[in-house]
Amino acid sequence: MSSVLGLLVILLLALAISNARVKSRLKSLEDEQRKTRDRLEMLERRTQGDAEKDVAAATDGTAKTQTGMPAGSLGPSAAETIVPPEHAKPEDAGKTSAAVKGPPRAFVFTATLMRQFGQWLRQNWTIALAALSLALGGIFMVQYGVENGLLTPFWRVAGALLLGALLVGAGEALRRRYGDDTTASTRSLPSVFAGAGLVTLFSAVLAARLLYGLVSPETTLAGLVLVSILAVALGWLYGSVLSAVGIIGATAAPFLVGGEAESGWLFFYYFAFIAIAGLAVDSVKRWAWVSAIVLIATATAATLLYVTTGGLIHYAAFLALSWLVAVIIPVQSFVPSHAGQTVLATLSGLRPRADFPTRIVAAMTLFVSGAGVLLSLNASSVTEANVAVTLITLVLGASLIWMYRAEALKDIPLLPAAAFLAVPVLQAVEYGPLFSHFAAARQSTTVTTSATSFITLALVLSAIASVMAFWRMTRSGGDARAAFGFALGAATFAPASAFIFQFLWSPTAAFGDYLWSLHILAVSAIMAVLADRSLRSADSAGRQLRAALFAIAALSMLALALFVVLTQTALTLALGIVVILTIWLDRRFDLALIGVFTKVALAIIAFRLVASPGFFWAVASGTSWLAFVEAYGGTLALLYIGWRLTVLRPRQSVQVAIETTTWTIAAVFACALLQRLVPDEPGLLAAVMAIAMLAQINRLPTTGRWLRHFRVALAVLFGLIATALIAVPLTITNPVLFRFNLVTGPAIFDSLALSYLPLAAVLAIGAWKIGNLGRRLRIGFICVSSLLAGFYVGCEIRRFWRGNDLSVPGVTQPELYSYTIALVVVCAALLLVSFSRRSHVLRKVAMAAAGLTIAKVFLVDISGLEGLLRVVSFIGLGLALAGLGWLDRAMNLRWNRSSGQPDTPGADGVS
């Protein structure tokens, strides 16, 4: 059966393509005759005095037109009248579209066409009803036979065949005598009779098998092929009415005739033959809408038949055949040669629009790919689901290899590629037959090869597809955009399949960690080979970019394999090694794009050491000190090596990323170390959140516009969390406000330091190191840091004089004087810093602090001092204030002497 079917399909395609060219030449001869007649009528209308001159001009124009020369004296308007576009030869279509500016002429179902159809229907409604009545009469004759039942089934079928032949003969007789569209009184009548005859013939052949069982399936198929060939032959001779009647009637005939469910599979191939016939007619006539009608009608009928009766394998065969003929027949070539604009470019608004054959291929590819995905979900068995996947795979392979010469079809592989990746995603989400079979085997004690074969086969097919896309990349010629598109597809398709299976199917439970990692490493090796081949390419223009894409894909697969096999600490260290490897590859081969992968790897490392498992894993009691030091210390060492490599070959964005990640992890490491020594301090968590906030702010200059908004939102979120966390030691657990919040630990390095100093240090370092903070934000960070540090110093002074309970009432005189000394030291430090940096702002702050200190002394300290202690205090305060005044004047004199020099530190010899 399969051999007969294949032979018939090949025979029908060969007949359609070979006869198309013969019929086109016959049609061109008829057009030449008609053009000569029109030319003579035009010459008769001219004046008698210019007749001889016009005849000579027309004769010269005819000779030049037949030899391919311009029309000469007839002028452009006459030439366009003589050779209208709708009667041009199919092989000249490309020349016509190239010569005439604007979009191609084949437009389907436009508003103008629908208005013309409505006008024709209003004027010729009797003709349409006649076609419908004749077609239904033939169908009902086949179905019911003679009402009194005198005829046997054989004679009923024979009568239907005879009726169909008579109707076709009547239509042909009318066409030969009056034509199909030339005589007004008989226009479209030949198409009506011939179309009704074709519908009757189709119905008779189907009834002979489905109703009465008179013939075998093979004979039925052969009969349908013969009727289809007759329909093709008649379609080349008649107008579009015959095609419409034949297509709609032949498609509707099986639903009117009926039949047994056991032979329903035959209808799928029957609808495929109708599609072949309609496309073959339209490949010569170039009506365009006929091709759309036949594909829509047959696809709808086959889909309804599948929904009603099932038969997934035969429906998949129909999809494959209809897609194949939709690619081959419109361009009359077994190898696709579609030229012009792509559909993707047309959707982007580029002009000219894609040609009609290109749009037909895109529409059928979309339909077949989507149907394949749905079939894989609705399949009743794993075998049927595999058939659906095979259909998508064949379409993908054909679009990559078979269509490589078709310039207008270079975007078609996107559709089956998306469908191929959608299958495992939807199988896992909707619990399809493939995933359910795998899940059942994964939960059992023994996993069979059949349960895991789909994953292995899918990875192999995706790797082959990536190699095919790489091959198409090398055949892209001078089209840099197409070459990059195929390179991007080749670099992402197989890795995307691996990621989908890893995170949606959990294959390690069935394969085991090491066996599944070998699958991933195989994909990584293929990507590495493609990267090497790209570097060896002769195309120096885009070689580095394409090699970087494949290098990123290989490194991604390597990282995924490490994720599968290694423990948490080992995985983090492995990612650090991958960062070093990417930086070295960039330095060795100048692969700037690989910096994207470096940034992604750094983000993953930061996420693992900060968030998950991150800080909470580091401070957990179950985490050993060795694992803690290995994770953070080892990663910092690896990041330092990577930073040194970026210094040797600067990449600003990568260098900023690795510096940000290094400082972030170092800060988290320090906070986690302190938390392990003294647990339960929310101030440390606030410092961690502040580090994350500053890391996002530091990355803003090297971030795109849309990602910038995301980073700003993250920075605000981390800042709010840090504020909420630091509010706890300032309010609820504040040792000064509440009695039971005792200070623990040795002096200076106690619980006070853990609560307030980490956040103060983080904000101070951020204000110092990050250059894109902005003036207001920098001042805000400095103020918050200073207040936290000042509060810590004040609490330490109080603890020195009052003990661990800082909430005791009152303040002793030595304690007050200690605060004063601390303020004087701060003022002096601020003055020294302002002098070294030549900062008028810092000098004003220092003098304001000095004024605050004086006010404290006179308003608070002196009131409690007596005797010699008061004298010593005043003398000490006076000396301190004198020293501050002298320092301020010295700074003014030095700055005034060097006012003509640049206002930079060290310009006058003092730094």
Coordinates of N, CA and C in Angstrom, one line a residue, residues 361-435:
V361 N 4.0 29.2 1.9 CA 4.9 28.3 2.7 C 4.9 28.7 4.2
A362 N 4.9 30.0 4.5 CA 5.0 30.4 5.9 C 3.7 30.0 6.6
A363 N 2.5 30.2 5.9 CA 1.3 29.8 6.6 C 1.2 28.3 6.8
M364 N 1.6 27.5 5.8 CA 1.5 26.1 6.0 C 2.5 25.6 7.0
T365 N 3.7 26.2 7.1 CA 4.6 25.8 8.1 C 4.1 26.1 9.5
L366 N 3.5 27.3 9.6 CA 2.9 27.6 10.9 C 1.8 26.6 11.3
F367 N 1.0 26.3 10.4 CA -0.1 25.4 10.6 C 0.4 24.0 11.0
V368 N 1.3 23.5 10.2 CA 1.8 22.1 10.4 C 2.6 22.1 11.7
S369 N 3.4 23.1 12.0 CA 4.2 23.1 13.3 C 3.3 23.1 14.5
G370 N 2.3 24.0 14.4 CA 1.3 24.1 15.6 C 0.5 22.8 15.7
A371 N 0.1 22.2 14.6 CA -0.6 20.9 14.6 C 0.2 19.8 15.2
G372 N 1.5 19.8 14.9 CA 2.4 18.8 15.4 C 2.5 18.9 16.9
V373 N 2.6 20.1 17.5 CA 2.7 20.3 18.9 C 1.4 19.8 19.6
L374 N 0.2 20.1 19.0 CA -1.0 19.7 19.6 C -1.2 18.2 19.5
L375 N -0.7 17.6 18.4 CA -0.8 16.1 18.2 C 0.0 15.4 19.3
S376 N 1.2 16.0 19.6 CA 2.1 15.4 20.6 C 1.4 15.4 22.0
L377 N 0.5 16.4 22.2 CA -0.2 16.4 23.5 C -1.4 15.5 23.5
N378 N -2.1 15.4 22.4 CA -3.4 14.6 22.3 C -3.2 13.2 21.9
A379 N -1.9 12.8 21.7 CA -1.6 11.4 21.3 C -2.1 10.4 22.4
S380 N -2.6 9.3 21.9 CA -3.1 8.3 22.9 C -2.0 7.3 23.3
S381 N -0.8 7.4 22.7 CA 0.3 6.5 23.0 C 1.6 7.2 22.8
V382 N 2.7 6.6 23.3 CA 4.0 7.2 23.1 C 4.4 7.1 21.6
T383 N 4.0 6.1 20.9 CA 4.3 6.0 19.5 C 3.7 7.1 18.7
E384 N 2.4 7.4 18.9 CA 1.8 8.5 18.2 C 2.4 9.8 18.5
A385 N 2.8 10.0 19.8 CA 3.5 11.3 20.2 C 4.8 11.4 19.4
N386 N 5.5 10.3 19.3 CA 6.8 10.3 18.6 C 6.6 10.6 17.1
V387 N 5.4 10.1 16.5 CA 5.1 10.5 15.1 C 5.0 12.0 15.0
A388 N 4.3 12.6 15.9 CA 4.1 14.1 15.9 C 5.4 14.8 16.0
V389 N 6.3 14.3 16.9 CA 7.6 14.9 17.0 C 8.4 14.7 15.7
T390 N 8.3 13.5 15.1 CA 9.0 13.3 13.9 C 8.6 14.2 12.8
L391 N 7.3 14.5 12.7 CA 6.7 15.4 11.7 C 7.4 16.8 11.9
I392 N 7.5 17.3 13.1 CA 8.1 18.6 13.4 C 9.6 18.6 13.0
T393 N 10.2 17.5 13.4 CA 11.7 17.4 13.1 C 11.9 17.3 11.6
L394 N 11.1 16.6 10.8 CA 11.3 16.6 9.4 C 11.1 18.0 8.7
V395 N 10.1 18.7 9.2 CA 9.9 20.0 8.7 C 11.1 20.9 9.0
L396 N 11.6 20.8 10.2 CA 12.7 21.6 10.6 C 14.0 21.3 9.8
G397 N 14.2 20.0 9.6 CA 15.4 19.6 8.8 C 15.3 20.0 7.4
A398 N 14.0 19.9 6.8 CA 13.8 20.3 5.4 C 14.0 21.8 5.3
S399 N 13.5 22.6 6.2 CA 13.6 24.0 6.1 C 15.1 24.5 6.3
L400 N 15.9 23.7 6.9 CA 17.3 24.1 7.1 C 18.2 23.7 5.9
I401 N 17.9 22.5 5.4 CA 18.8 21.9 4.3 C 18.1 22.0 2.9
W402 N 16.9 21.6 2.8 CA 16.2 21.5 1.5 C 16.0 23.0 1.0
M403 N 15.7 23.9 1.8 CA 15.4 25.3 1.4 C 16.6 26.2 1.3
Y404 N 17.8 25.7 1.3 CA 18.9 26.6 1.4 C 19.1 27.5 0.2
R405 N 18.5 27.2 -0.9 CA 18.6 28.0 -2.1 C 17.5 29.1 -2.1
A406 N 16.5 28.9 -1.3 CA 15.3 29.8 -1.4 C 15.6 31.0 -0.5
E407 N 15.9 32.2 -1.1 CA 16.3 33.4 -0.4 C 15.1 33.9 0.5
A408 N 13.9 33.7 0.0 CA 12.8 34.2 0.7 C 12.3 33.3 1.9
L409 N 12.9 32.1 2.0 CA 12.4 31.2 3.0 C 13.5 31.0 4.1
K410 N 14.4 31.9 4.3 CA 15.5 31.8 5.2 C 15.0 32.0 6.7
D411 N 13.8 32.6 6.8 CA 13.2 32.7 8.2 C 12.3 31.6 8.6
I412 N 12.0 30.7 7.7 CA 11.0 29.6 7.9 C 11.4 28.7 9.0
P413 N 12.7 28.4 9.2 CA 13.1 27.4 10.3 C 12.7 27.9 11.7
L414 N 12.4 29.2 11.9 CA 12.1 29.7 13.2 C 10.8 29.0 13.7
L415 N 9.8 28.7 12.8 CA 8.6 28.1 13.2 C 8.7 26.7 13.7
P416 N 9.3 25.7 12.9 CA 9.4 24.4 13.4 C 10.4 24.3 14.6
A417 N 11.4 25.2 14.6 CA 12.3 25.2 15.8 C 11.6 25.6 17.1
A418 N 10.7 26.6 17.0 CA 9.9 26.9 18.2 C 9.0 25.8 18.6
A419 N 8.4 25.1 17.6 CA 7.5 24.0 17.9 C 8.3 22.9 18.5
F420 N 9.5 22.6 18.1 CA 10.3 21.5 18.6 C 10.6 21.8 20.1
L421 N 10.9 23.0 20.4 CA 11.2 23.3 21.8 C 10.0 23.4 22.7
A422 N 8.8 23.7 22.0 CA 7.6 23.8 22.8 C 7.1 22.4 23.2
V423 N 7.5 21.3 22.5 CA 7.0 20.0 22.8 C 7.4 19.6 24.2
P424 N 8.7 19.6 24.6 CA 9.0 19.1 25.9 C 8.5 20.1 27.0
V425 N 8.4 21.4 26.7 CA 7.8 22.3 27.7 C 6.4 22.0 28.0
L426 N 5.5 21.8 26.9 CA 4.1 21.6 27.1 C 3.9 20.1 27.6
Q427 N 4.8 19.2 27.3 CA 4.6 17.9 27.8 C 4.8 17.9 29.3
A428 N 5.7 18.7 29.8 CA 5.9 18.7 31.3 C 4.8 19.5 31.9
V429 N 4.3 20.6 31.3 CA 3.3 21.4 31.9 C 2.0 20.7 31.9
E430 N 1.6 20.2 30.7 CA 0.3 19.5 30.6 C 0.3 18.0 30.9
Y431 N 1.4 17.5 31.3 CA 1.6 16.1 31.7 C 1.2 15.2 30.5
G432 N 1.8 15.5 29.3 CA 1.5 14.7 28.1 C 2.0 13.3 28.2
P433 N 1.7 12.6 27.1 CA 2.0 11.1 27.1 C 3.5 10.8 27.2
L434 N 4.4 11.7 26.6 CA 5.8 11.4 26.7 C 6.3 11.7 28.1
F435 N 5.9 12.8 28.7 CA 6.3 13.1 30.0 C 5.7 12.1 31.1

